[in-house]
């Protein structure tokens, strides 16, 4: 069993914001993986699904971004999972929209959701899929930028990259991080 967590913020106010790309990827994986037993546990939305032919627990923490690690750590303990069983999907303002960056481990890079997970697990040794959200120069007001919605002209690109990120997660689970990095790191091709 693998735990795939997409990070975001709960509530209608944040549903279409850049910071919620992780939630959108989980929604695609749930739809593709015939999600079952979906439930709201208060601090997380959780569903069982088949991802790349293997059982996975899909998770959207509902604790707001900076406390994402709380339900993830709890679910990992309950399921008897180790950090290597975890895959985290996050937005990344350092990457141009339409770009993915998969890593087997690493620092939080200023992302508060990753920081929370790393702090609570006591390790950064878990794979993550970073999904680019920046268009143009880095924003001066990063918090305002990540909490804003994509402009209408970017909606189709966002839909494509969310599907592509879901493909990358499936590849990571099926074929491992190295193959996923070779195939998906960089800008969307084709």
Short mmCIF file of N, CA and C in Angstrom, two decimals:
data_model
loop_
_atom_site.label_atom_id
_atom_site.label_comp_id
_atom_site.label_asym_id
_atom_site.label_seq_id
_atom_site.Cartn_x
_atom_site.Cartn_y
_atom_site.Cartn_z
N UNK A 1 0.85 -1.19 0.00
CA UNK A 1 0.00 0.00 0.00
C UNK A 1 0.89 1.24 0.00
N UNK A 2 0.56 2.18 -0.88
CA UNK A 2 1.26 3.47 -0.91
C UNK A 2 0.27 4.55 -0.50
N UNK A 3 0.77 5.60 0.11
CA UNK A 3 -0.05 6.75 0.46
C UNK A 3 0.36 7.89 -0.47
N UNK A 4 -0.60 8.37 -1.25
CA UNK A 4 -0.35 9.47 -2.18
C UNK A 4 -1.11 10.67 -1.65
N UNK A 5 -0.39 11.70 -1.25
CA UNK A 5 -0.99 12.90 -0.67
C UNK A 5 -0.81 14.08 -1.62
N UNK A 6 -1.92 14.71 -1.95
CA UNK A 6 -1.88 15.95 -2.72
C UNK A 6 -2.17 17.09 -1.78
N UNK A 7 -1.32 18.11 -1.78
CA UNK A 7 -1.47 19.19 -0.81
C UNK A 7 -2.30 20.34 -1.38
N UNK A 8 -3.02 20.99 -0.48
CA UNK A 8 -3.85 22.13 -0.83
C UNK A 8 -4.47 22.70 0.43
N UNK A 9 -5.44 23.58 0.23
CA UNK A 9 -6.18 24.18 1.33
C UNK A 9 -7.65 23.83 1.18
N UNK A 10 -8.34 23.54 2.29
CA UNK A 10 -9.75 23.15 2.20
C UNK A 10 -10.66 24.36 1.96
N UNK A 11 -11.83 24.07 1.43
CA UNK A 11 -12.86 25.09 1.30
C UNK A 11 -12.99 25.66 -0.10
N UNK A 12 -14.18 26.12 -0.37
CA UNK A 12 -14.51 26.67 -1.69
C UNK A 12 -13.64 27.87 -2.04
N UNK A 13 -13.29 28.67 -1.05
CA UNK A 13 -12.48 29.87 -1.27
C UNK A 13 -11.16 29.55 -1.97
N UNK A 14 -10.60 28.37 -1.69
CA UNK A 14 -9.28 28.01 -2.21
C UNK A 14 -9.33 27.00 -3.35
N UNK A 15 -10.50 26.50 -3.69
CA UNK A 15 -10.63 25.36 -4.60
C UNK A 15 -9.87 25.51 -5.91
N UNK A 16 -9.91 26.68 -6.52
CA UNK A 16 -9.28 26.87 -7.83
C UNK A 16 -7.95 27.63 -7.78
N UNK A 17 -7.36 27.70 -6.60
CA UNK A 17 -6.12 28.46 -6.47
C UNK A 17 -4.91 27.63 -6.90
N UNK A 18 -3.83 28.34 -7.18
CA UNK A 18 -2.59 27.68 -7.59
C UNK A 18 -2.09 26.71 -6.51
N UNK A 19 -2.32 27.07 -5.26
CA UNK A 19 -1.82 26.26 -4.15
C UNK A 19 -2.54 24.92 -4.04
N UNK A 20 -3.63 24.74 -4.77
CA UNK A 20 -4.43 23.52 -4.65
C UNK A 20 -4.18 22.53 -5.78
N UNK A 21 -3.11 22.67 -6.51
CA UNK A 21 -2.83 21.73 -7.59
C UNK A 21 -2.69 20.30 -7.09
N UNK A 22 -2.16 20.12 -5.91
CA UNK A 22 -2.05 18.77 -5.34
C UNK A 22 -3.41 18.11 -5.18
N UNK A 23 -4.39 18.87 -4.71
CA UNK A 23 -5.76 18.34 -4.59
C UNK A 23 -6.30 17.93 -5.95
N UNK A 24 -6.04 18.75 -6.98
CA UNK A 24 -6.54 18.45 -8.32
C UNK A 24 -5.94 17.15 -8.86
N UNK A 25 -4.67 16.92 -8.60
CA UNK A 25 -4.03 15.67 -9.05
C UNK A 25 -4.66 14.47 -8.34
N UNK A 26 -4.94 14.60 -7.05
CA UNK A 26 -5.60 13.52 -6.31
C UNK A 26 -6.98 13.25 -6.90
N UNK A 27 -7.71 14.30 -7.28
CA UNK A 27 -9.02 14.11 -7.89
C UNK A 27 -8.92 13.30 -9.17
N UNK A 28 -7.90 13.57 -9.99
CA UNK A 28 -7.71 12.82 -11.23
C UNK A 28 -7.36 11.36 -10.92
N UNK A 29 -6.45 11.14 -9.98
CA UNK A 29 -6.09 9.78 -9.61
C UNK A 29 -7.29 9.02 -9.05
N UNK A 30 -8.14 9.69 -8.28
CA UNK A 30 -9.33 9.05 -7.74
C UNK A 30 -10.30 8.65 -8.86
N UNK A 31 -10.47 9.53 -9.83
CA UNK A 31 -11.37 9.23 -10.95
C UNK A 31 -10.83 8.08 -11.79
N UNK A 32 -9.54 8.10 -12.05
CA UNK A 32 -8.92 7.04 -12.87
C UNK A 32 -8.83 5.72 -12.14
N UNK A 33 -8.66 5.77 -10.82
CA UNK A 33 -8.40 4.56 -10.04
C UNK A 33 -9.62 3.96 -9.40
N UNK A 34 -10.82 4.36 -9.87
CA UNK A 34 -12.05 3.80 -9.33
C UNK A 34 -12.05 3.88 -7.80
N UNK A 35 -11.88 5.10 -7.29
CA UNK A 35 -11.79 5.32 -5.85
C UNK A 35 -13.01 4.77 -5.12
N UNK A 36 -12.75 4.19 -3.99
CA UNK A 36 -13.81 3.63 -3.17
C UNK A 36 -13.54 3.96 -1.70
N UNK A 37 -14.55 3.80 -0.91
CA UNK A 37 -14.46 4.06 0.52
C UNK A 37 -13.97 5.48 0.79
N UNK A 38 -14.37 6.44 -0.07
CA UNK A 38 -13.98 7.83 0.15
C UNK A 38 -14.68 8.35 1.40
N UNK A 39 -13.91 9.05 2.22
CA UNK A 39 -14.49 9.56 3.46
C UNK A 39 -13.72 10.78 3.94
N UNK A 40 -14.43 11.61 4.65
CA UNK A 40 -13.84 12.79 5.27
C UNK A 40 -13.59 12.44 6.73
N UNK A 41 -12.33 12.42 7.12
CA UNK A 41 -11.97 12.06 8.49
C UNK A 41 -11.80 13.27 9.39
N UNK A 42 -12.27 14.41 8.94
CA UNK A 42 -12.14 15.64 9.72
C UNK A 42 -10.90 16.41 9.34
N UNK A 43 -9.74 15.76 9.47
CA UNK A 43 -8.50 16.44 9.12
C UNK A 43 -7.96 15.99 7.76
N UNK A 44 -8.68 15.09 7.08
CA UNK A 44 -8.23 14.63 5.76
C UNK A 44 -9.39 13.97 5.01
N UNK A 45 -9.37 14.15 3.68
CA UNK A 45 -10.23 13.37 2.79
C UNK A 45 -9.37 12.19 2.36
N UNK A 46 -9.93 10.99 2.47
CA UNK A 46 -9.18 9.77 2.18
C UNK A 46 -10.02 8.86 1.31
N UNK A 47 -9.39 8.22 0.32
CA UNK A 47 -10.05 7.22 -0.51
C UNK A 47 -9.06 6.13 -0.87
N UNK A 48 -9.58 4.93 -1.03
CA UNK A 48 -8.77 3.82 -1.52
C UNK A 48 -8.95 3.77 -3.02
N UNK A 49 -7.87 3.50 -3.73
CA UNK A 49 -7.92 3.45 -5.20
C UNK A 49 -6.81 2.54 -5.72
N UNK A 50 -6.94 2.17 -6.98
CA UNK A 50 -5.87 1.46 -7.66
C UNK A 50 -5.11 2.48 -8.49
N UNK A 51 -3.83 2.60 -8.23
CA UNK A 51 -2.99 3.51 -9.01
C UNK A 51 -1.88 2.66 -9.60
N UNK A 52 -1.81 2.64 -10.91
CA UNK A 52 -0.80 1.85 -11.63
C UNK A 52 -0.91 0.37 -11.26
N UNK A 53 -2.15 -0.09 -11.03
CA UNK A 53 -2.37 -1.51 -10.75
C UNK A 53 -2.08 -1.93 -9.33
N UNK A 54 -1.81 -0.97 -8.45
CA UNK A 54 -1.50 -1.30 -7.06
C UNK A 54 -2.42 -0.49 -6.13
N UNK A 55 -2.70 -1.05 -4.95
CA UNK A 55 -3.56 -0.31 -4.01
C UNK A 55 -2.85 0.93 -3.46
N UNK A 56 -3.62 2.00 -3.38
CA UNK A 56 -3.08 3.25 -2.84
C UNK A 56 -4.14 3.92 -1.98
N UNK A 57 -3.67 4.64 -1.00
CA UNK A 57 -4.53 5.48 -0.18
C UNK A 57 -4.32 6.91 -0.67
N UNK A 58 -5.36 7.50 -1.25
CA UNK A 58 -5.29 8.87 -1.74
C UNK A 58 -5.72 9.80 -0.63
N UNK A 59 -4.95 10.86 -0.41
CA UNK A 59 -5.19 11.74 0.74
C UNK A 59 -5.12 13.20 0.32
N UNK A 60 -6.11 13.97 0.79
CA UNK A 60 -6.07 15.43 0.71
C UNK A 60 -6.16 15.94 2.15
N UNK A 61 -5.05 16.40 2.73
CA UNK A 61 -5.11 16.96 4.09
C UNK A 61 -6.04 18.17 4.12
N UNK A 62 -6.88 18.26 5.14
CA UNK A 62 -7.84 19.36 5.27
C UNK A 62 -7.48 20.28 6.42
N UNK A 63 -6.20 20.33 6.75
CA UNK A 63 -5.72 21.09 7.91
C UNK A 63 -5.10 22.42 7.51
N UNK A 64 -5.23 22.82 6.27
CA UNK A 64 -4.53 23.96 5.68
C UNK A 64 -3.07 23.57 5.48
N UNK A 65 -2.48 24.22 4.51
CA UNK A 65 -1.17 23.84 3.98
C UNK A 65 -0.10 23.68 5.06
N UNK A 66 0.00 24.64 5.96
CA UNK A 66 1.13 24.63 6.91
C UNK A 66 1.01 23.56 7.99
N UNK A 67 -0.10 22.80 7.98
CA UNK A 67 -0.25 21.68 8.93
C UNK A 67 -0.54 20.37 8.19
N UNK A 68 -0.13 20.29 6.93
CA UNK A 68 -0.40 19.11 6.11
C UNK A 68 0.18 17.83 6.71
N UNK A 69 1.27 17.94 7.42
CA UNK A 69 1.91 16.75 7.97
C UNK A 69 1.11 16.05 9.04
N UNK A 70 0.22 16.76 9.73
CA UNK A 70 -0.52 16.17 10.85
C UNK A 70 -1.35 14.96 10.41
N UNK A 71 -2.26 15.10 9.45
CA UNK A 71 -3.03 13.90 9.05
C UNK A 71 -2.18 12.88 8.29
N UNK A 72 -1.18 13.34 7.56
CA UNK A 72 -0.34 12.40 6.82
C UNK A 72 0.42 11.50 7.79
N UNK A 73 1.03 12.09 8.81
CA UNK A 73 1.75 11.29 9.80
C UNK A 73 0.80 10.31 10.49
N UNK A 74 -0.39 10.79 10.88
CA UNK A 74 -1.36 9.93 11.58
C UNK A 74 -1.75 8.74 10.70
N UNK A 75 -2.06 9.01 9.44
CA UNK A 75 -2.47 7.93 8.53
C UNK A 75 -1.32 6.95 8.28
N UNK A 76 -0.11 7.45 8.18
CA UNK A 76 1.03 6.56 7.97
C UNK A 76 1.24 5.64 9.17
N UNK A 77 1.09 6.17 10.37
CA UNK A 77 1.22 5.35 11.57
C UNK A 77 0.09 4.31 11.60
N UNK A 78 -1.14 4.75 11.35
CA UNK A 78 -2.28 3.82 11.36
C UNK A 78 -2.12 2.70 10.35
N UNK A 79 -1.56 3.02 9.19
CA UNK A 79 -1.41 2.02 8.12
C UNK A 79 -0.09 1.25 8.20
N UNK A 80 0.79 1.62 9.15
CA UNK A 80 2.08 0.96 9.28
C UNK A 80 3.01 1.23 8.10
N UNK A 81 2.95 2.46 7.56
CA UNK A 81 3.74 2.82 6.38
C UNK A 81 5.01 3.57 6.78
N UNK A 82 6.02 3.44 5.95
CA UNK A 82 7.27 4.17 6.15
C UNK A 82 7.33 5.35 5.18
N UNK A 83 8.25 6.29 5.38
CA UNK A 83 8.34 7.43 4.45
C UNK A 83 8.52 7.01 2.99
N UNK A 84 9.17 5.89 2.73
CA UNK A 84 9.34 5.45 1.34
C UNK A 84 8.03 5.02 0.70
N UNK A 85 6.98 4.81 1.51
CA UNK A 85 5.66 4.46 1.00
C UNK A 85 4.83 5.69 0.65
N UNK A 86 5.35 6.87 0.93
CA UNK A 86 4.65 8.13 0.74
C UNK A 86 5.06 8.78 -0.57
N UNK A 87 4.10 9.36 -1.28
CA UNK A 87 4.35 10.22 -2.43
C UNK A 87 3.55 11.49 -2.19
N UNK A 88 4.20 12.64 -2.31
CA UNK A 88 3.53 13.93 -2.07
C UNK A 88 3.51 14.72 -3.38
N UNK A 89 2.35 15.29 -3.69
CA UNK A 89 2.19 16.13 -4.87
C UNK A 89 1.94 17.56 -4.40
N UNK A 90 2.80 18.50 -4.87
CA UNK A 90 2.70 19.89 -4.41
C UNK A 90 2.85 20.85 -5.59
N UNK A 91 2.33 22.05 -5.40
CA UNK A 91 2.57 23.14 -6.34
C UNK A 91 3.97 23.67 -6.09
N UNK A 92 4.55 24.31 -7.11
CA UNK A 92 5.90 24.87 -6.94
C UNK A 92 6.00 26.17 -7.74
N UNK A 93 6.09 27.29 -7.02
CA UNK A 93 6.17 28.60 -7.65
C UNK A 93 7.55 28.86 -8.26
N UNK A 94 8.53 28.02 -7.97
CA UNK A 94 9.85 28.17 -8.58
C UNK A 94 9.88 27.58 -9.99
N UNK A 95 8.88 26.79 -10.33
CA UNK A 95 8.81 26.15 -11.64
C UNK A 95 7.76 26.83 -12.52
N UNK A 96 8.10 26.97 -13.78
CA UNK A 96 7.18 27.54 -14.77
C UNK A 96 5.98 26.61 -14.96
N UNK A 97 4.81 27.19 -15.18
CA UNK A 97 3.61 26.42 -15.42
C UNK A 97 3.86 25.45 -16.60
N UNK A 98 3.39 24.23 -16.45
CA UNK A 98 3.61 23.22 -17.47
C UNK A 98 4.86 22.39 -17.24
N UNK A 99 5.50 22.57 -16.08
CA UNK A 99 6.74 21.86 -15.76
C UNK A 99 6.55 20.98 -14.53
N UNK A 100 7.12 19.78 -14.57
CA UNK A 100 7.12 18.89 -13.41
C UNK A 100 8.56 18.68 -12.95
N UNK A 101 8.71 18.44 -11.66
CA UNK A 101 10.00 18.07 -11.11
C UNK A 101 9.75 16.98 -10.07
N UNK A 102 10.22 15.79 -10.35
CA UNK A 102 10.08 14.66 -9.44
C UNK A 102 11.41 14.46 -8.74
N UNK A 103 11.34 14.25 -7.43
CA UNK A 103 12.54 14.01 -6.63
C UNK A 103 12.26 12.85 -5.67
N UNK A 104 13.30 12.07 -5.39
CA UNK A 104 13.17 10.96 -4.44
C UNK A 104 13.20 11.44 -3.00
N UNK A 105 13.82 12.59 -2.79
CA UNK A 105 13.95 13.16 -1.44
C UNK A 105 14.40 14.60 -1.61
N UNK A 106 14.46 15.32 -0.51
CA UNK A 106 15.00 16.67 -0.59
C UNK A 106 14.36 17.62 0.40
N UNK A 107 14.93 18.80 0.47
CA UNK A 107 14.46 19.84 1.38
C UNK A 107 13.08 20.35 0.95
N UNK A 108 12.47 21.13 1.81
CA UNK A 108 11.13 21.65 1.53
C UNK A 108 11.14 22.79 0.52
N UNK A 109 12.27 23.42 0.31
CA UNK A 109 12.36 24.50 -0.68
C UNK A 109 11.44 25.68 -0.38
N UNK A 110 11.12 25.89 0.89
CA UNK A 110 10.25 27.00 1.27
C UNK A 110 8.76 26.67 1.20
N UNK A 111 8.42 25.46 0.80
CA UNK A 111 7.00 25.07 0.72
C UNK A 111 6.53 24.62 2.10
N UNK A 112 5.56 25.35 2.67
CA UNK A 112 5.13 25.09 4.03
C UNK A 112 4.48 23.72 4.22
N UNK A 113 3.81 23.21 3.20
CA UNK A 113 3.22 21.87 3.30
C UNK A 113 4.30 20.81 3.42
N UNK A 114 5.31 20.90 2.56
CA UNK A 114 6.44 19.96 2.66
C UNK A 114 7.17 20.12 3.97
N UNK A 115 7.34 21.35 4.42
CA UNK A 115 8.01 21.61 5.70
C UNK A 115 7.29 20.89 6.83
N UNK A 116 5.98 20.98 6.86
CA UNK A 116 5.18 20.34 7.90
C UNK A 116 5.38 18.82 7.87
N UNK A 117 5.35 18.23 6.70
CA UNK A 117 5.52 16.78 6.58
C UNK A 117 6.92 16.37 7.03
N UNK A 118 7.93 17.07 6.57
CA UNK A 118 9.32 16.76 6.94
C UNK A 118 9.51 16.89 8.45
N UNK A 119 8.97 17.96 9.03
CA UNK A 119 9.11 18.16 10.48
C UNK A 119 8.48 17.02 11.27
N UNK A 120 7.28 16.61 10.86
CA UNK A 120 6.57 15.58 11.63
C UNK A 120 7.12 14.18 11.38
N UNK A 121 7.55 13.89 10.17
CA UNK A 121 8.12 12.56 9.90
C UNK A 121 9.57 12.47 10.34
N UNK A 122 10.22 13.62 10.50
CA UNK A 122 11.62 13.63 10.91
C UNK A 122 12.57 13.23 9.78
N UNK A 123 12.10 13.31 8.55
CA UNK A 123 12.93 12.96 7.40
C UNK A 123 12.38 13.64 6.15
N UNK A 124 13.28 13.86 5.20
CA UNK A 124 12.86 14.37 3.89
C UNK A 124 13.01 13.28 2.83
N UNK A 125 13.15 12.03 3.30
CA UNK A 125 13.42 10.89 2.44
C UNK A 125 12.11 10.26 1.96
N UNK A 126 11.37 10.99 1.14
CA UNK A 126 10.15 10.48 0.51
C UNK A 126 10.01 11.16 -0.85
N UNK A 127 9.48 10.45 -1.84
CA UNK A 127 9.34 11.05 -3.16
C UNK A 127 8.27 12.13 -3.20
N UNK A 128 8.50 13.09 -4.10
CA UNK A 128 7.52 14.16 -4.28
C UNK A 128 7.48 14.53 -5.75
N UNK A 129 6.29 14.98 -6.17
CA UNK A 129 6.07 15.48 -7.53
C UNK A 129 5.72 16.95 -7.39
N UNK A 130 6.61 17.81 -7.87
CA UNK A 130 6.38 19.25 -7.82
C UNK A 130 5.80 19.69 -9.15
N UNK A 131 4.72 20.47 -9.07
CA UNK A 131 4.00 20.91 -10.27
C UNK A 131 4.15 22.42 -10.40
N UNK A 132 4.73 22.87 -11.50
CA UNK A 132 4.98 24.29 -11.70
C UNK A 132 3.71 25.12 -11.82
N UNK A 133 3.71 26.28 -11.17
CA UNK A 133 2.55 27.18 -11.20
C UNK A 133 2.90 28.59 -11.62
N UNK A 134 4.19 28.89 -11.82
CA UNK A 134 4.62 30.26 -12.12
C UNK A 134 4.53 30.54 -13.61
N UNK A 135 4.14 31.76 -13.91
CA UNK A 135 4.13 32.23 -15.29
C UNK A 135 4.88 33.55 -15.31
N UNK A 136 6.03 33.56 -15.97
CA UNK A 136 6.83 34.78 -16.00
C UNK A 136 7.76 34.88 -14.81
N UNK A 137 8.08 36.12 -14.45
CA UNK A 137 9.01 36.37 -13.35
C UNK A 137 8.42 35.93 -12.02
N UNK A 138 9.28 35.55 -11.05
CA UNK A 138 8.78 35.19 -9.73
C UNK A 138 8.00 36.36 -9.11
N UNK A 139 6.87 36.07 -8.48
CA UNK A 139 6.06 37.13 -7.90
C UNK A 139 6.70 37.72 -6.64
N UNK A 140 6.48 39.00 -6.43
CA UNK A 140 6.98 39.64 -5.20
C UNK A 140 6.16 39.17 -4.00
N UNK A 141 4.85 39.08 -4.17
CA UNK A 141 3.95 38.63 -3.11
C UNK A 141 3.63 37.16 -3.34
N UNK A 142 4.53 36.28 -2.87
CA UNK A 142 4.37 34.85 -3.12
C UNK A 142 3.09 34.30 -2.51
N UNK A 143 2.78 34.69 -1.28
CA UNK A 143 1.57 34.18 -0.62
C UNK A 143 0.33 34.57 -1.41
N UNK A 144 0.25 35.81 -1.82
CA UNK A 144 -0.89 36.26 -2.61
C UNK A 144 -0.98 35.54 -3.94
N UNK A 145 0.17 35.28 -4.54
CA UNK A 145 0.21 34.61 -5.83
C UNK A 145 -0.30 33.17 -5.73
N UNK A 146 0.21 32.40 -4.77
CA UNK A 146 -0.20 31.00 -4.68
C UNK A 146 -1.65 30.85 -4.26
N UNK A 147 -2.19 31.86 -3.58
CA UNK A 147 -3.59 31.81 -3.15
C UNK A 147 -4.54 32.45 -4.16
N UNK A 148 -4.01 32.82 -5.33
CA UNK A 148 -4.87 33.37 -6.39
C UNK A 148 -5.19 32.28 -7.41
N UNK A 149 -6.26 32.53 -8.17
CA UNK A 149 -6.67 31.57 -9.19
C UNK A 149 -5.85 31.76 -10.45
N UNK A 150 -5.76 30.70 -11.24
CA UNK A 150 -5.13 30.82 -12.55
C UNK A 150 -6.01 31.70 -13.44
N UNK A 151 -5.41 32.51 -14.29
CA UNK A 151 -6.22 33.29 -15.22
C UNK A 151 -6.89 32.36 -16.24
N UNK A 152 -8.02 32.79 -16.80
CA UNK A 152 -8.76 31.93 -17.75
C UNK A 152 -7.91 31.38 -18.89
N UNK A 153 -6.95 32.17 -19.38
CA UNK A 153 -6.14 31.69 -20.51
C UNK A 153 -5.21 30.54 -20.14
N UNK A 154 -5.03 30.27 -18.85
CA UNK A 154 -4.16 29.17 -18.42
C UNK A 154 -4.92 27.90 -18.02
N UNK A 155 -6.24 27.94 -18.04
CA UNK A 155 -7.02 26.82 -17.54
C UNK A 155 -6.75 25.53 -18.32
N UNK A 156 -6.66 25.60 -19.64
CA UNK A 156 -6.40 24.38 -20.42
C UNK A 156 -5.01 23.81 -20.13
N UNK A 157 -4.02 24.68 -19.98
CA UNK A 157 -2.67 24.22 -19.65
C UNK A 157 -2.68 23.55 -18.28
N UNK A 158 -3.39 24.13 -17.33
CA UNK A 158 -3.47 23.57 -15.99
C UNK A 158 -4.13 22.20 -16.04
N UNK A 159 -5.21 22.06 -16.79
CA UNK A 159 -5.87 20.76 -16.91
C UNK A 159 -4.93 19.71 -17.49
N UNK A 160 -4.16 20.10 -18.50
CA UNK A 160 -3.20 19.17 -19.09
C UNK A 160 -2.11 18.78 -18.10
N UNK A 161 -1.56 19.75 -17.39
CA UNK A 161 -0.45 19.45 -16.48
C UNK A 161 -0.95 18.63 -15.28
N UNK A 162 -2.18 18.83 -14.85
CA UNK A 162 -2.72 18.02 -13.75
C UNK A 162 -2.83 16.57 -14.20
N UNK A 163 -3.31 16.33 -15.40
CA UNK A 163 -3.37 14.97 -15.93
C UNK A 163 -1.99 14.37 -16.10
N UNK A 164 -1.06 15.19 -16.56
CA UNK A 164 0.32 14.74 -16.76
C UNK A 164 0.98 14.41 -15.41
N UNK A 165 0.69 15.21 -14.39
CA UNK A 165 1.22 14.93 -13.05
C UNK A 165 0.65 13.63 -12.51
N UNK A 166 -0.63 13.36 -12.78
CA UNK A 166 -1.23 12.09 -12.36
C UNK A 166 -0.54 10.93 -13.08
N UNK A 167 -0.22 11.10 -14.37
CA UNK A 167 0.54 10.09 -15.11
C UNK A 167 1.90 9.86 -14.45
N UNK A 168 2.55 10.94 -14.03
CA UNK A 168 3.87 10.85 -13.39
C UNK A 168 3.79 10.08 -12.08
N UNK A 169 2.74 10.34 -11.29
CA UNK A 169 2.57 9.61 -10.03
C UNK A 169 2.40 8.12 -10.32
N UNK A 170 1.57 7.79 -11.30
CA UNK A 170 1.36 6.38 -11.65
C UNK A 170 2.67 5.73 -12.09
N UNK A 171 3.45 6.44 -12.88
CA UNK A 171 4.75 5.92 -13.32
C UNK A 171 5.68 5.73 -12.13
N UNK A 172 5.70 6.68 -11.23
CA UNK A 172 6.54 6.59 -10.04
C UNK A 172 6.19 5.34 -9.23
N UNK A 173 4.89 5.09 -9.05
CA UNK A 173 4.47 3.93 -8.27
C UNK A 173 4.77 2.62 -9.01
N UNK A 174 4.57 2.62 -10.31
CA UNK A 174 4.72 1.40 -11.11
C UNK A 174 6.18 1.08 -11.42
N UNK A 175 6.96 2.11 -11.81
CA UNK A 175 8.30 1.87 -12.34
C UNK A 175 9.42 2.48 -11.51
N UNK A 176 9.07 3.22 -10.47
CA UNK A 176 10.09 3.80 -9.60
C UNK A 176 10.41 5.24 -9.93
N UNK A 177 11.06 5.88 -8.99
CA UNK A 177 11.35 7.32 -9.11
C UNK A 177 12.29 7.63 -10.26
N UNK A 178 13.31 6.80 -10.47
CA UNK A 178 14.27 7.11 -11.52
C UNK A 178 13.60 7.14 -12.90
N UNK A 179 12.76 6.16 -13.19
CA UNK A 179 12.06 6.14 -14.48
C UNK A 179 11.11 7.33 -14.59
N UNK A 180 10.40 7.63 -13.50
CA UNK A 180 9.47 8.78 -13.52
C UNK A 180 10.24 10.08 -13.75
N UNK A 181 11.40 10.23 -13.12
CA UNK A 181 12.20 11.44 -13.32
C UNK A 181 12.67 11.53 -14.77
N UNK A 182 13.15 10.43 -15.33
CA UNK A 182 13.62 10.42 -16.72
C UNK A 182 12.50 10.77 -17.69
N UNK A 183 11.32 10.29 -17.42
CA UNK A 183 10.21 10.47 -18.35
C UNK A 183 9.47 11.80 -18.19
N UNK A 184 9.36 12.30 -16.94
CA UNK A 184 8.46 13.43 -16.69
C UNK A 184 9.13 14.72 -16.24
N UNK A 185 10.37 14.70 -15.77
CA UNK A 185 10.98 15.94 -15.32
C UNK A 185 11.15 16.91 -16.47
N UNK A 186 10.75 18.15 -16.24
CA UNK A 186 10.90 19.18 -17.25
C UNK A 186 9.55 19.66 -17.76
N UNK A 187 9.59 20.47 -18.82
CA UNK A 187 8.33 20.98 -19.38
C UNK A 187 7.55 19.88 -20.09
N UNK A 188 6.24 20.04 -20.11
CA UNK A 188 5.36 19.08 -20.81
C UNK A 188 5.74 19.07 -22.27
N UNK A 189 5.89 17.87 -22.79
CA UNK A 189 6.25 17.71 -24.20
C UNK A 189 5.05 17.17 -24.97
N UNK A 190 4.91 17.62 -26.19
CA UNK A 190 3.87 17.08 -27.07
C UNK A 190 2.51 17.59 -26.86
#
